Amino acid sequence: MTGRFGRRPTGWGSRLLARLSRWGRSVAGQVFALQAVIVLLLIAAAAVALVVQARYDSQRDARHRSLAAAEAFAHAPGLPEALKSPDPTGALQPLAEAARRGSGVDFIAVMNTEGVRYTDSRPELIGQKATGDLDRAVAGESFTETFTGEPSDAVRAVVPVRDAGGAVVGLVGTGIEVANVSQVVEGQLPLLLGAAAGGLLLGTGGAALVSRRLRRQTRGLGAAEMTRMNEHHEAVLHAVREGVLIIGADRRLVLANDEARRLLDLSAEAEGRPVAELGLDPRTTELLASGRIVTDLVHLAGDRLLAVNVRPTKPFKGRPTGHVVTLRDSTELAALSGRAEVARGRLQLLYDAGVRIGTTLDVVRTAEELSEVAVPRFADFVTVELLDPVLRGDEPSLVNGVYTEMRRAAISGIRTDSPLQPVGDVIRFVVPTAPMAAALDAGHAVLAADLHAAMGWRAQDSQGTRAALDYGLHSLISVPLQARGVVLGMANFWRADTPEPFEEEDLSFAEELGARAAVSIDNARRFTREHAMAVTLQRSLLPRVLPDQSAVDVAFRYLPATAGVGGDWFDVIPLPGARVALVVGDVVGHGVHAAATMGRLRTAVHNFSTLDLPPDELLGHLDELINRIDQNEAGNGGDEEEGNSDGVAGPAGITGATCLYAVYDPVSGHCSMASAGHPGPALIRPEGQVEFPELPTGLPLGVGGMPFEAATFRLPEGSRLVLFTDGLVEDRDRDFDAGLHLLGDTLSRPGRSPDQACSDVLAAMLFPVPSDDIALLIADTRRLEADRIAEWEVPGEPSAVSRVRNAGSAQLAAWGLEDVSFTTELILSELVTNAIRYGSAPVRVRLLRDRNLICEVSDGSSTSPHLRYAATTDEGGRGLFLVAQYADRWGTRYTERGKVIWAELPLTGGAEPQAPAPLDLDALEDMAW
């Protein structure tokens, strides 16, 4: 840069700026600047922290002092009497001022319970009402606060004054003004700033000393310059494929890179020795020592033809110069070209192997893909043998410390008439020197370049190997398939028509190919194991046999997905009153976790169904349960994605599920159902018309936040309900609406049983490779005949009990159930008596003859009876105990306008307990519950 008249600026300012600019670009300058900034930030942070801490300590001390002064003055003897005197101000003002000066606070104010000041450090405030909230002190609580307002901002304390009876008769307020508190902190600022300045000077001084030493070491170079010098040095010595020699003026070897050592066969101690002592041939020694300038001189050094260049080095500080020699091997150009073509083909084959091997998670298919990808570009025939546990998906284990046999899983070749053993045969390795056994023992690939000379291989199976040699097999590479340090099997590469045998350099390629395939085989094995575990768990958690019930005729199908078992489930749950619950659901996700979650949800549905809840309420309880489970697992698990020993991710919460819950009553023909994000059912009417009823679909389980709604339908006798999961109708190649249309067409065919309908639906709807589980439940509804139902309206008077009992006995005689007449009369007496005494109208009795005899007594009260054990001296309380003893099951379910108490009895009377003496049923009516 020049000045105004074209001259370079002079003076100490310009020279200082230029020097600082050069120093700032150097590594030493940058290190100094960074250290100075760090020191400055640390000191600033420390100063700010000290100021904040000092302010906090001052305010806390002010609170303590104010509270102590207020407490001392409030508890002073005679203060309550002074407050009640005719002139409290005259009696207390001198005492308050003396106490204020002694305690060091800014004011002491004595007030009545309404906050009017009797004393104050400012006389003009006496008689005025204090501002702020004093209710806590009036209530008897001492407190401190930072007060903002008139007459001044202060840290104050307010303490109640109590008389001898403990009543609050006044208040004492003390405080220190905020301005005085701040002055304490400001008084410490000079010390803090001085200490910060001293620390800054010490830090920057130390940084300056470090930077000065670093500047001497780096000679003032910048970071970019040093990086460029290092990269140049590394590139010259190691990266270039050209030999480099530096020879000093004294004809000693100063430096040789890796390529020069290789071309001239130099030893590791060659540097520093004279050129004449390097052991080179005379012509090469003379050329290197002469120092004459040559360009691309073709020089024969041993069996190599080298292109040599020699240049003198640049003089440095008047010292004698040497010269630099570069060497390039021209004899390897043709060989390198051929090897590059082979390497390019091998890389392409490895790329194809990565794409073609492992396309499925099937162990056998993965082995077949390995055998197919290597023929014919690497081998003429390829066989793959796997251990039997691997084929089953199990973890392989050593037997007696060595593998002795495997099963052939795949074979591929340029022809189909090979003499090799077919797929499925057991291949035994009984001779330790055979290539297969040797490869397993060594843990790496073994080459048998000439099978005619492989005596161990020939001794293993003399007849089979003779046929193989006659066929033309002449070279073999055996590669153990290993993943995670575990042997899975063996891959054998054979050559027959290819005249060249395998070479040593083929071993690394075969091992790489086998390693890639082994990873894919192990993934398929682990998937097979997990899939089998999930399927086993899923099937064990699903119902194997449907319960006996008369409301519906049911058939079901369950098919796990090919790619991974999901969480689909179904259930048929008998309910009281001959009703039945039909359930179908789907858990989000696949694998063992989804199957286990399905089992938890199915168990929860069973438990909630025992409460006899409506469908919408049951789904609400299930949704709350899932949310609670997720919260507990998230709270206990921390990071939930921990893997197990096999690398499979652990459970991470339920994340969501869908469910459809329907309750069918064969007495009324009503079907009530609710959905939590699940597809609605298909309804086939008796005349064959297929409908998909509209349901108020709620959010999936686990999402929460919205209530569920139920819909009720009256089903004609002979109707058919079809419940299913979305895996039946939806897939990657078919959307949901198209699947529903196809399902409707399939279900419209009349004259089939539920089991036949299940088979036909799967035949029409099933995908070749289903990606999701399929659960299908088909139920034909039935109605309970009118002659199996008996109902009575019961008046609200005790005398009606005997009439109901007699009517029930007559109905049982008409049904031919005299064996259970006594037990039924006993239970009816107890239930009806309880309903009349403790329930409300209307009271009804209903008898249902189904697989069991069902007695139901309903009333308009929602009060639930409880079973208890009466003491020997109690006059009542044994009613429900008797019902529980004589009935197979009993319980209570709630309706919209009351409750129903029910009991189930067997149709034969052989199982009833023996009473110690004949019971007087009329007397039982008078027994209290």
PDB file of N, CA and C in Angstrom, residues 209-279:
ATOM      1  N   LEU A 209       3.781 -15.701  26.976  1.00  0.00           N
ATOM      2  CA  LEU A 209       4.996 -16.517  27.066  1.00  0.00           C
ATOM      3  C   LEU A 209       4.871 -17.793  26.245  1.00  0.00           C
ATOM      4  N   VAL A 210       3.683 -18.455  26.327  1.00  0.00           N
ATOM      5  CA  VAL A 210       3.486 -19.669  25.528  1.00  0.00           C
ATOM      6  C   VAL A 210       3.550 -19.356  24.037  1.00  0.00           C
ATOM      7  N   SER A 211       2.921 -18.262  23.611  1.00  0.00           N
ATOM      8  CA  SER A 211       2.921 -17.899  22.192  1.00  0.00           C
ATOM      9  C   SER A 211       4.322 -17.553  21.697  1.00  0.00           C
ATOM     10  N   ARG A 212       5.126 -16.920  22.565  1.00  0.00           N
ATOM     11  CA  ARG A 212       6.501 -16.588  22.150  1.00  0.00           C
ATOM     12  C   ARG A 212       7.316 -17.849  21.888  1.00  0.00           C
ATOM     13  N   ARG A 213       7.161 -18.838  22.781  1.00  0.00           N
ATOM     14  CA  ARG A 213       7.884 -20.097  22.579  1.00  0.00           C
ATOM     15  C   ARG A 213       7.389 -20.809  21.322  1.00  0.00           C
ATOM     16  N   LEU A 214       6.062 -20.782  21.105  1.00  0.00           N
ATOM     17  CA  LEU A 214       5.500 -21.440  19.921  1.00  0.00           C
ATOM     18  C   LEU A 214       5.940 -20.744  18.646  1.00  0.00           C
ATOM     19  N   ARG A 215       6.079 -19.411  18.684  1.00  0.00           N
ATOM     20  CA  ARG A 215       6.503 -18.681  17.483  1.00  0.00           C
ATOM     21  C   ARG A 215       7.931 -19.057  17.102  1.00  0.00           C
ATOM     22  N   ARG A 216       8.766 -19.293  18.115  1.00  0.00           N
ATOM     23  CA  ARG A 216      10.140 -19.723  17.803  1.00  0.00           C
ATOM     24  C   ARG A 216      10.160 -21.104  17.168  1.00  0.00           C
ATOM     25  N   GLN A 217       9.305 -21.995  17.674  1.00  0.00           N
ATOM     26  CA  GLN A 217       9.286 -23.354  17.134  1.00  0.00           C
ATOM     27  C   GLN A 217       8.736 -23.394  15.709  1.00  0.00           C
ATOM     28  N   THR A 218       7.713 -22.578  15.435  1.00  0.00           N
ATOM     29  CA  THR A 218       7.077 -22.624  14.108  1.00  0.00           C
ATOM     30  C   THR A 218       7.641 -21.606  13.135  1.00  0.00           C
ATOM     31  N   ARG A 219       8.612 -20.768  13.647  1.00  0.00           N
ATOM     32  CA  ARG A 219       9.242 -19.756  12.788  1.00  0.00           C
ATOM     33  C   ARG A 219       8.216 -18.782  12.200  1.00  0.00           C
ATOM     34  N   GLY A 220       7.185 -18.542  12.934  1.00  0.00           N
ATOM     35  CA  GLY A 220       6.202 -17.558  12.513  1.00  0.00           C
ATOM     36  C   GLY A 220       5.281 -18.004  11.395  1.00  0.00           C
ATOM     37  N   LEU A 221       5.199 -19.325  11.107  1.00  0.00           N
ATOM     38  CA  LEU A 221       4.351 -19.798  10.017  1.00  0.00           C
ATOM     39  C   LEU A 221       2.893 -19.858  10.469  1.00  0.00           C
ATOM     40  N   GLY A 222       2.001 -19.668   9.488  1.00  0.00           N
ATOM     41  CA  GLY A 222       0.579 -19.788   9.758  1.00  0.00           C
ATOM     42  C   GLY A 222       0.119 -21.228   9.693  1.00  0.00           C
ATOM     43  N   ALA A 223      -1.138 -21.445  10.137  1.00  0.00           N
ATOM     44  CA  ALA A 223      -1.679 -22.805  10.164  1.00  0.00           C
ATOM     45  C   ALA A 223      -1.793 -23.382   8.765  1.00  0.00           C
ATOM     46  N   ALA A 224      -2.236 -22.592   7.797  1.00  0.00           N
ATOM     47  CA  ALA A 224      -2.385 -23.083   6.424  1.00  0.00           C
ATOM     48  C   ALA A 224      -1.036 -23.454   5.834  1.00  0.00           C
ATOM     49  N   GLU A 225      -0.011 -22.633   6.131  1.00  0.00           N
ATOM     50  CA  GLU A 225       1.323 -22.930   5.589  1.00  0.00           C
ATOM     51  C   GLU A 225       1.880 -24.215   6.192  1.00  0.00           C
ATOM     52  N   MET A 226       1.722 -24.408   7.501  1.00  0.00           N
ATOM     53  CA  MET A 226       2.230 -25.623   8.127  1.00  0.00           C
ATOM     54  C   MET A 226       1.486 -26.851   7.630  1.00  0.00           C
ATOM     55  N   THR A 227       0.144 -26.740   7.477  1.00  0.00           N
ATOM     56  CA  THR A 227      -0.631 -27.870   6.950  1.00  0.00           C
ATOM     57  C   THR A 227      -0.186 -28.208   5.534  1.00  0.00           C
ATOM     58  N   ARG A 228       0.037 -27.181   4.731  1.00  0.00           N
ATOM     59  CA  ARG A 228       0.449 -27.432   3.352  1.00  0.00           C
ATOM     60  C   ARG A 228       1.827 -28.092   3.301  1.00  0.00           C
ATOM     61  N   MET A 229       2.738 -27.660   4.164  1.00  0.00           N
ATOM     62  CA  MET A 229       4.072 -28.283   4.201  1.00  0.00           C
ATOM     63  C   MET A 229       3.970 -29.754   4.613  1.00  0.00           C
ATOM     64  N   ASN A 230       3.141 -30.062   5.628  1.00  0.00           N
ATOM     65  CA  ASN A 230       3.005 -31.448   6.074  1.00  0.00           C
ATOM     66  C   ASN A 230       2.378 -32.315   4.984  1.00  0.00           C
ATOM     67  N   GLU A 231       1.314 -31.787   4.325  1.00  0.00           N
ATOM     68  CA  GLU A 231       0.685 -32.551   3.249  1.00  0.00           C
ATOM     69  C   GLU A 231       1.662 -32.798   2.110  1.00  0.00           C
ATOM     70  N   HIS A 232       2.467 -31.818   1.786  1.00  0.00           N
ATOM     71  CA  HIS A 232       3.453 -32.001   0.721  1.00  0.00           C
ATOM     72  C   HIS A 232       4.471 -33.068   1.106  1.00  0.00           C
ATOM     73  N   HIS A 233       4.928 -33.016   2.356  1.00  0.00           N
ATOM     74  CA  HIS A 233       5.902 -34.009   2.831  1.00  0.00           C
ATOM     75  C   HIS A 233       5.331 -35.420   2.769  1.00  0.00           C
ATOM     76  N   GLU A 234       4.058 -35.600   3.267  1.00  0.00           N
ATOM     77  CA  GLU A 234       3.446 -36.914   3.257  1.00  0.00           C
ATOM     78  C   GLU A 234       3.199 -37.399   1.830  1.00  0.00           C
ATOM     79  N   ALA A 235       2.767 -36.493   0.964  1.00  0.00           N
ATOM     80  CA  ALA A 235       2.501 -36.900  -0.414  1.00  0.00           C
ATOM     81  C   ALA A 235       3.767 -37.353  -1.111  1.00  0.00           C
ATOM     82  N   VAL A 236       4.863 -36.636  -0.876  1.00  0.00           N
ATOM     83  CA  VAL A 236       6.118 -37.000  -1.542  1.00  0.00           C
ATOM     84  C   VAL A 236       6.638 -38.330  -1.014  1.00  0.00           C
ATOM     85  N   LEU A 237       6.592 -38.501   0.285  1.00  0.00           N
ATOM     86  CA  LEU A 237       7.235 -39.682   0.866  1.00  0.00           C
ATOM     87  C   LEU A 237       6.398 -40.948   0.752  1.00  0.00           C
ATOM     88  N   HIS A 238       5.095 -40.842   0.871  1.00  0.00           N
ATOM     89  CA  HIS A 238       4.276 -42.040   1.010  1.00  0.00           C
ATOM     90  C   HIS A 238       3.196 -42.176  -0.047  1.00  0.00           C
ATOM     91  N   ALA A 239       2.567 -41.080  -0.445  1.00  0.00           N
ATOM     92  CA  ALA A 239       1.389 -41.202  -1.287  1.00  0.00           C
ATOM     93  C   ALA A 239       1.721 -41.442  -2.754  1.00  0.00           C
ATOM     94  N   VAL A 240       2.804 -40.830  -3.292  1.00  0.00           N
ATOM     95  CA  VAL A 240       3.067 -40.924  -4.726  1.00  0.00           C
ATOM     96  C   VAL A 240       3.573 -42.312  -5.081  1.00  0.00           C
ATOM     97  N   ARG A 241       3.194 -42.762  -6.246  1.00  0.00           N
ATOM     98  CA  ARG A 241       3.687 -44.039  -6.767  1.00  0.00           C
ATOM     99  C   ARG A 241       4.939 -43.806  -7.602  1.00  0.00           C
ATOM    100  N   GLU A 242       5.885 -43.081  -7.025  1.00  0.00           N
ATOM    101  CA  GLU A 242       7.147 -42.770  -7.691  1.00  0.00           C
ATOM    102  C   GLU A 242       8.232 -42.722  -6.632  1.00  0.00           C
ATOM    103  N   GLY A 243       9.339 -43.390  -6.881  1.00  0.00           N
ATOM    104  CA  GLY A 243      10.412 -43.411  -5.912  1.00  0.00           C
ATOM    105  C   GLY A 243      11.116 -42.074  -5.837  1.00  0.00           C
ATOM    106  N   VAL A 244      11.456 -41.632  -4.595  1.00  0.00           N
ATOM    107  CA  VAL A 244      12.132 -40.364  -4.360  1.00  0.00           C
ATOM    108  C   VAL A 244      13.324 -40.622  -3.455  1.00  0.00           C
ATOM    109  N   LEU A 245      14.520 -40.152  -3.918  1.00  0.00           N
ATOM    110  CA  LEU A 245      15.746 -40.229  -3.131  1.00  0.00           C
ATOM    111  C   LEU A 245      16.320 -38.831  -2.999  1.00  0.00           C
ATOM    112  N   ILE A 246      16.785 -38.470  -1.807  1.00  0.00           N
ATOM    113  CA  ILE A 246      17.511 -37.215  -1.583  1.00  0.00           C
ATOM    114  C   ILE A 246      18.917 -37.605  -1.125  1.00  0.00           C
ATOM    115  N   ILE A 247      19.897 -37.165  -1.913  1.00  0.00           N
ATOM    116  CA  ILE A 247      21.308 -37.513  -1.661  1.00  0.00           C
ATOM    117  C   ILE A 247      22.051 -36.222  -1.366  1.00  0.00           C
ATOM    118  N   GLY A 248      22.775 -36.206  -0.248  1.00  0.00           N
ATOM    119  CA  GLY A 248      23.489 -35.013   0.164  1.00  0.00           C
ATOM    120  C   GLY A 248      24.763 -34.780  -0.641  1.00  0.00           C
ATOM    121  N   ALA A 249      25.360 -33.614  -0.322  1.00  0.00           N
ATOM    122  CA  ALA A 249      26.599 -33.264  -1.030  1.00  0.00           C
ATOM    123  C   ALA A 249      27.721 -34.226  -0.707  1.00  0.00           C
ATOM    124  N   ASP A 250      27.665 -34.901   0.435  1.00  0.00           N
ATOM    125  CA  ASP A 250      28.690 -35.867   0.807  1.00  0.00           C
ATOM    126  C   ASP A 250      28.412 -37.260   0.261  1.00  0.00           C
ATOM    127  N   ARG A 251      27.473 -37.350  -0.682  1.00  0.00           N
ATOM    128  CA  ARG A 251      27.109 -38.610  -1.348  1.00  0.00           C
ATOM    129  C   ARG A 251      26.530 -39.649  -0.370  1.00  0.00           C
ATOM    130  N   ARG A 252      25.845 -39.164   0.646  1.00  0.00           N
ATOM    131  CA  ARG A 252      25.135 -40.050   1.562  1.00  0.00           C
ATOM    132  C   ARG A 252      23.627 -39.935   1.301  1.00  0.00           C
ATOM    133  N   LEU A 253      22.936 -41.048   1.516  1.00  0.00           N
ATOM    134  CA  LEU A 253      21.489 -41.067   1.310  1.00  0.00           C
ATOM    135  C   LEU A 253      20.824 -40.361   2.504  1.00  0.00           C
ATOM    136  N   VAL A 254      20.155 -39.252   2.213  1.00  0.00           N
ATOM    137  CA  VAL A 254      19.484 -38.469   3.262  1.00  0.00           C
ATOM    138  C   VAL A 254      18.056 -38.981   3.506  1.00  0.00           C
ATOM    139  N   LEU A 255      17.340 -39.305   2.427  1.00  0.00           N
ATOM    140  CA  LEU A 255      15.943 -39.704   2.570  1.00  0.00           C
ATOM    141  C   LEU A 255      15.551 -40.590   1.405  1.00  0.00           C
ATOM    142  N   ALA A 256      14.701 -41.594   1.680  1.00  0.00           N
ATOM    143  CA  ALA A 256      14.146 -42.466   0.643  1.00  0.00           C
ATOM    144  C   ALA A 256      12.700 -42.776   1.018  1.00  0.00           C
ATOM    145  N   ASN A 257      11.786 -42.602   0.068  1.00  0.00           N
ATOM    146  CA  ASN A 257      10.383 -42.899   0.370  1.00  0.00           C
ATOM    147  C   ASN A 257      10.103 -44.395   0.173  1.00  0.00           C
ATOM    148  N   ASP A 258       8.860 -44.777   0.447  1.00  0.00           N
ATOM    149  CA  ASP A 258       8.517 -46.206   0.431  1.00  0.00           C
ATOM    150  C   ASP A 258       8.686 -46.812  -0.953  1.00  0.00           C
ATOM    151  N   GLU A 259       8.295 -46.095  -1.997  1.00  0.00           N
ATOM    152  CA  GLU A 259       8.390 -46.642  -3.348  1.00  0.00           C
ATOM    153  C   GLU A 259       9.838 -46.826  -3.773  1.00  0.00           C
ATOM    154  N   ALA A 260      10.733 -45.898  -3.409  1.00  0.00           N
ATOM    155  CA  ALA A 260      12.156 -46.044  -3.740  1.00  0.00           C
ATOM    156  C   ALA A 260      12.757 -47.251  -3.033  1.00  0.00           C
ATOM    157  N   ARG A 261      12.354 -47.477  -1.786  1.00  0.00           N
ATOM    158  CA  ARG A 261      12.862 -48.649  -1.074  1.00  0.00           C
ATOM    159  C   ARG A 261      12.429 -49.929  -1.785  1.00  0.00           C
ATOM    160  N   ARG A 262      11.184 -49.940  -2.277  1.00  0.00           N
ATOM    161  CA  ARG A 262      10.702 -51.142  -2.956  1.00  0.00           C
ATOM    162  C   ARG A 262      11.413 -51.366  -4.283  1.00  0.00           C
ATOM    163  N   LEU A 263      11.608 -50.307  -5.054  1.00  0.00           N
ATOM    164  CA  LEU A 263      12.211 -50.461  -6.388  1.00  0.00           C
ATOM    165  C   LEU A 263      13.673 -50.851  -6.302  1.00  0.00           C
ATOM    166  N   LEU A 264      14.397 -50.323  -5.306  1.00  0.00           N
ATOM    167  CA  LEU A 264      15.835 -50.600  -5.213  1.00  0.00           C
ATOM    168  C   LEU A 264      16.168 -51.633  -4.138  1.00  0.00           C
ATOM    169  N   ASP A 265      15.141 -52.204  -3.483  1.00  0.00           N
ATOM    170  CA  ASP A 265      15.344 -53.202  -2.422  1.00  0.00           C
ATOM    171  C   ASP A 265      16.260 -52.662  -1.328  1.00  0.00           C
ATOM    172  N   LEU A 266      16.007 -51.429  -0.867  1.00  0.00           N
ATOM    173  CA  LEU A 266      16.825 -50.824   0.171  1.00  0.00           C
ATOM    174  C   LEU A 266      16.400 -51.340   1.528  1.00  0.00           C
ATOM    175  N   SER A 267      17.343 -51.451   2.443  1.00  0.00           N
ATOM    176  CA  SER A 267      17.049 -51.908   3.801  1.00  0.00           C
ATOM    177  C   SER A 267      16.508 -50.762   4.629  1.00  0.00           C
ATOM    178  N   ALA A 268      15.998 -51.088   5.813  1.00  0.00           N
ATOM    179  CA  ALA A 268      15.433 -50.065   6.694  1.00  0.00           C
ATOM    180  C   ALA A 268      16.506 -49.127   7.225  1.00  0.00           C
ATOM    181  N   GLU A 269      17.800 -49.555   7.256  1.00  0.00           N
ATOM    182  CA  GLU A 269      18.889 -48.730   7.780  1.00  0.00           C
ATOM    183  C   GLU A 269      19.634 -48.017   6.680  1.00  0.00           C
ATOM    184  N   ALA A 270      19.046 -47.886   5.490  1.00  0.00           N
ATOM    185  CA  ALA A 270      19.772 -47.310   4.357  1.00  0.00           C
ATOM    186  C   ALA A 270      20.026 -45.822   4.530  1.00  0.00           C
ATOM    187  N   GLU A 271      19.113 -45.088   5.125  1.00  0.00           N
ATOM    188  CA  GLU A 271      19.282 -43.648   5.257  1.00  0.00           C
ATOM    189  C   GLU A 271      20.480 -43.332   6.146  1.00  0.00           C
ATOM    190  N   GLY A 272      21.302 -42.353   5.687  1.00  0.00           N
ATOM    191  CA  GLY A 272      22.504 -41.954   6.406  1.00  0.00           C
ATOM    192  C   GLY A 272      23.765 -42.673   5.951  1.00  0.00           C
ATOM    193  N   ARG A 273      23.624 -43.678   5.138  1.00  0.00           N
ATOM    194  CA  ARG A 273      24.799 -44.428   4.673  1.00  0.00           C
ATOM    195  C   ARG A 273      25.241 -43.901   3.309  1.00  0.00           C
ATOM    196  N   PRO A 274      26.530 -44.047   2.978  1.00  0.00           N
ATOM    197  CA  PRO A 274      26.996 -43.636   1.645  1.00  0.00           C
ATOM    198  C   PRO A 274      26.305 -44.455   0.556  1.00  0.00           C
ATOM    199  N   VAL A 275      26.156 -43.841  -0.619  1.00  0.00           N
ATOM    200  CA  VAL A 275      25.490 -44.527  -1.724  1.00  0.00           C
ATOM    201  C   VAL A 275      26.260 -45.774  -2.130  1.00  0.00           C
ATOM    202  N   ALA A 276      27.609 -45.724  -2.035  1.00  0.00           N
ATOM    203  CA  ALA A 276      28.424 -46.870  -2.443  1.00  0.00           C
ATOM    204  C   ALA A 276      28.224 -48.071  -1.534  1.00  0.00           C
ATOM    205  N   GLU A 277      27.642 -47.881  -0.332  1.00  0.00           N
ATOM    206  CA  GLU A 277      27.475 -48.973   0.609  1.00  0.00           C
ATOM    207  C   GLU A 277      26.018 -49.471   0.688  1.00  0.00           C
ATOM    208  N   LEU A 278      25.203 -49.100  -0.271  1.00  0.00           N
ATOM    209  CA  LEU A 278      23.799 -49.510  -0.238  1.00  0.00           C
ATOM    210  C   LEU A 278      23.563 -50.879  -0.857  1.00  0.00           C
ATOM    211  N   GLY A 279      24.603 -51.484  -1.442  1.00  0.00           N
ATOM    212  CA  GLY A 279      24.462 -52.800  -2.032  1.00  0.00           C
ATOM    213  C   GLY A 279      23.813 -52.793  -3.396  1.00  0.00           C
TER     214      GLY A 279
END
